[in-house]
Amino acid sequence: PFAFDSSPALVEFAMGNINSCWATHSQPPVSVTSSVCTTEATTAVHKFVVKNYSLLDGMGADKYVTSSKFRVGGYDWWIDLCPDGNSRAPGYVAAFLHLLGEAPPAGVTAKFTLSLLKQDGKVHRDSSPLIITRTFETKGSGWGNLMIIKKSKLRGDCFTIRCDLTVIETPIVQEMLPN
């Protein structure tokens, strides 16, 4: 069997050797830098109420009615509603969000939802809300939902297209100063 002498003098001698070993072979100091990325955004909701829908029905594919303009994130926007849909998706009601003014060179990045609400304010169970993030690059550019609801499923003469819009600013990266 092996016997270990744990006398205080021996432990102190051993620790002293370890400490002196580390002291003579220390690593150079490590440089630490940091940066932070901050992204700001502005969010708003616009409700485009459509009354007497039956009077719009039959106006033709790719024909639209336009909401009033609304301002979010320093930009003007509007919603187009195609009661008879888009030629790429016949038989559906379509809705699109458009940038009204000029876009900066990098475009305007926006995350938005287009939902069809019934008169009671609840999302229509037969509709397909669109949740999307896109960059609007030119004046008038638009993105939307070709098939927000089948025309045959749309009951009633009044509904709302709700647009939840978040305009995302260009991220800012800054170097953090050391403590």
C-alpha positions as semicolon CSV with decimal commas, in nm:
position;residue;x (nm);y (nm);z (nm)
1;P;0,000;0,000;0,000
2;F;0,102;0,354;-0,068
3;A;0,130;0,599;0,222
4;F;0,093;0,972;0,169
5;D;0,259;1,218;0,399
6;S;0,022;1,514;0,436
7;S;0,223;1,711;0,684
8;P;0,174;2,090;0,658
9;A;0,539;2,144;0,564
10;L;0,518;1,902;0,273
11;V;0,188;2,052;0,145
12;E;0,334;2,405;0,170
13;F;0,645;2,292;-0,018
14;A;0,436;2,129;-0,292
15;M;0,202;2,431;-0,330
16;G;0,495;2,667;-0,337
17;N;0,643;2,471;-0,627
18;I;0,313;2,479;-0,816
19;N;0,266;2,850;-0,763
20;S;0,621;2,928;-0,864
21;C;0,575;2,711;-1,175
22;W;0,269;2,912;-1,284
23;A;0,433;3,241;-1,202
24;T;0,727;3,174;-1,433
25;H;0,512;3,042;-1,720
26;S;0,213;3,280;-1,714
27;Q;0,009;3,350;-2,029
28;P;0,009;3,698;-2,181
29;P;-0,301;3,907;-2,098
30;V;-0,606;3,845;-2,321
31;S;-0,756;4,140;-2,507
32;V;-1,138;4,156;-2,492
33;T;-1,348;4,378;-2,719
34;S;-1,726;4,409;-2,753
35;S;-1,982;4,558;-2,983
36;V;-2,359;4,594;-2,967
37;C;-2,623;4,582;-3,242
38;T;-2,938;4,787;-3,181
39;T;-3,243;4,770;-3,405
40;E;-3,534;5,007;-3,357
41;A;-3,884;4,962;-3,497
42;T;-4,219;5,140;-3,511
43;T;-4,545;4,945;-3,502
44;A;-4,900;5,056;-3,584
45;V;-5,233;4,909;-3,692
46;H;-5,450;5,032;-3,979
47;K;-5,806;4,905;-4,026
48;F;-5,956;4,931;-4,373
49;V;-6,333;4,886;-4,329
50;V;-6,520;4,771;-4,639
51;K;-6,896;4,839;-4,640
52;N;-7,142;4,726;-4,907
53;Y;-6,898;4,467;-5,042
54;S;-7,169;4,327;-5,268
55;L;-7,158;4,649;-5,471
56;L;-6,786;4,593;-5,538
57;D;-6,828;4,228;-5,632
58;G;-6,795;4,188;-6,007
59;M;-6,567;4,484;-6,074
60;G;-6,314;4,245;-6,233
61;A;-5,984;4,075;-6,158
62;D;-5,691;4,307;-6,083
63;K;-5,929;4,600;-6,014
64;Y;-5,895;4,746;-5,668
65;V;-6,017;4,993;-5,411
66;T;-5,761;5,174;-5,199
67;S;-5,761;5,264;-4,830
68;S;-5,671;5,609;-4,710
69;K;-5,299;5,659;-4,662
70;F;-5,151;5,602;-4,317
71;R;-4,809;5,682;-4,174
72;V;-4,586;5,431;-3,993
73;G;-4,212;5,458;-3,925
74;G;-4,180;5,786;-4,116
75;Y;-4,332;5,642;-4,436
76;D;-4,676;5,661;-4,597
77;W;-4,861;5,339;-4,680
78;W;-5,191;5,223;-4,825
79;I;-5,383;4,898;-4,870
80;D;-5,529;4,779;-5,200
81;L;-5,825;4,542;-5,190
82;C;-5,911;4,345;-5,502
83;P;-6,273;4,232;-5,446
84;D;-6,258;3,999;-5,747
85;G;-5,901;3,894;-5,679
86;N;-5,588;3,893;-5,881
87;S;-5,554;3,728;-6,223
88;R;-5,297;3,489;-6,066
89;A;-5,555;3,363;-5,812
90;P;-5,908;3,385;-5,955
91;G;-6,196;3,319;-5,717
92;Y;-6,023;3,481;-5,418
93;V;-6,027;3,825;-5,259
94;A;-5,675;3,975;-5,255
95;A;-5,516;4,244;-5,038
96;F;-5,182;4,422;-5,074
97;L;-4,977;4,668;-4,868
98;H;-4,799;4,942;-5,065
99;L;-4,531;5,200;-4,988
100;L;-4,662;5,538;-5,101
101;G;-4,348;5,754;-5,089
102;E;-3,993;5,715;-5,203
103;A;-3,781;5,443;-5,043
104;P;-3,421;5,503;-4,933
105;P;-3,150;5,326;-5,140
106;A;-3,156;5,020;-4,912
107;G;-3,538;5,006;-4,918
108;V;-3,781;4,996;-4,628
109;T;-3,798;4,670;-4,435
110;A;-4,138;4,594;-4,289
111;K;-4,298;4,304;-4,108
112;F;-4,672;4,299;-4,154
113;T;-4,988;4,096;-4,116
114;L;-5,294;4,133;-4,336
115;S;-5,604;3,980;-4,176
116;L;-5,969;3,974;-4,276
117;L;-6,197;4,047;-3,981
118;K;-6,569;3,985;-3,958
119;Q;-6,806;4,256;-3,838
120;D;-6,757;4,138;-3,478
121;G;-6,382;4,214;-3,505
122;K;-6,269;3,849;-3,504
123;V;-6,054;3,694;-3,777
124;H;-6,277;3,520;-4,032
125;R;-6,232;3,144;-3,983
126;D;-6,213;3,081;-4,357
127;S;-5,952;3,347;-4,423
128;S;-5,578;3,300;-4,452
129;P;-5,399;3,586;-4,272
130;L;-5,060;3,670;-4,417
131;I;-4,760;3,731;-4,191
132;I;-4,458;3,841;-4,389
133;T;-4,135;4,043;-4,372
134;R;-4,033;4,218;-4,693
135;T;-3,824;4,506;-4,821
136;F;-4,016;4,769;-5,017
137;E;-3,760;4,904;-5,264
138;T;-3,941;5,158;-5,479
139;K;-4,228;5,402;-5,460
140;G;-4,554;5,210;-5,499
141;S;-4,396;4,870;-5,441
142;G;-4,631;4,631;-5,271
143;W;-4,658;4,289;-5,116
144;G;-4,968;4,105;-5,017
145;N;-5,201;3,811;-5,003
146;L;-5,341;3,683;-5,331
147;M;-5,576;3,449;-5,146
148;I;-5,690;3,619;-4,825
149;I;-6,029;3,441;-4,858
150;K;-6,228;3,251;-5,120
151;K;-6,502;3,473;-5,256
152;S;-6,753;3,194;-5,197
153;K;-6,667;3,193;-4,823
154;L;-6,712;3,567;-4,776
155;R;-7,051;3,621;-4,615
156;G;-7,194;3,954;-4,521
157;D;-7,161;4,297;-4,670
158;C;-6,913;4,445;-4,422
159;F;-6,563;4,334;-4,320
160;T;-6,228;4,484;-4,226
161;I;-5,881;4,434;-4,365
162;R;-5,650;4,480;-4,066
163;C;-5,285;4,561;-4,128
164;D;-5,044;4,523;-3,836
165;L;-4,729;4,693;-3,964
166;T;-4,382;4,715;-3,809
167;V;-4,126;4,928;-3,992
168;I;-3,776;4,807;-3,904
169;E;-3,496;5,061;-3,905
170;T;-3,143;4,984;-4,023
171;P;-2,951;4,815;-3,739
172;I;-2,681;5,027;-3,576
173;V;-2,362;4,852;-3,461
174;Q;-2,140;5,031;-3,213
175;E;-1,816;4,938;-3,043
176;M;-1,846;4,917;-2,668
177;L;-1,572;5,078;-2,463
178;P;-1,389;4,851;-2,218
179;N;-1,485;4,877;-1,852
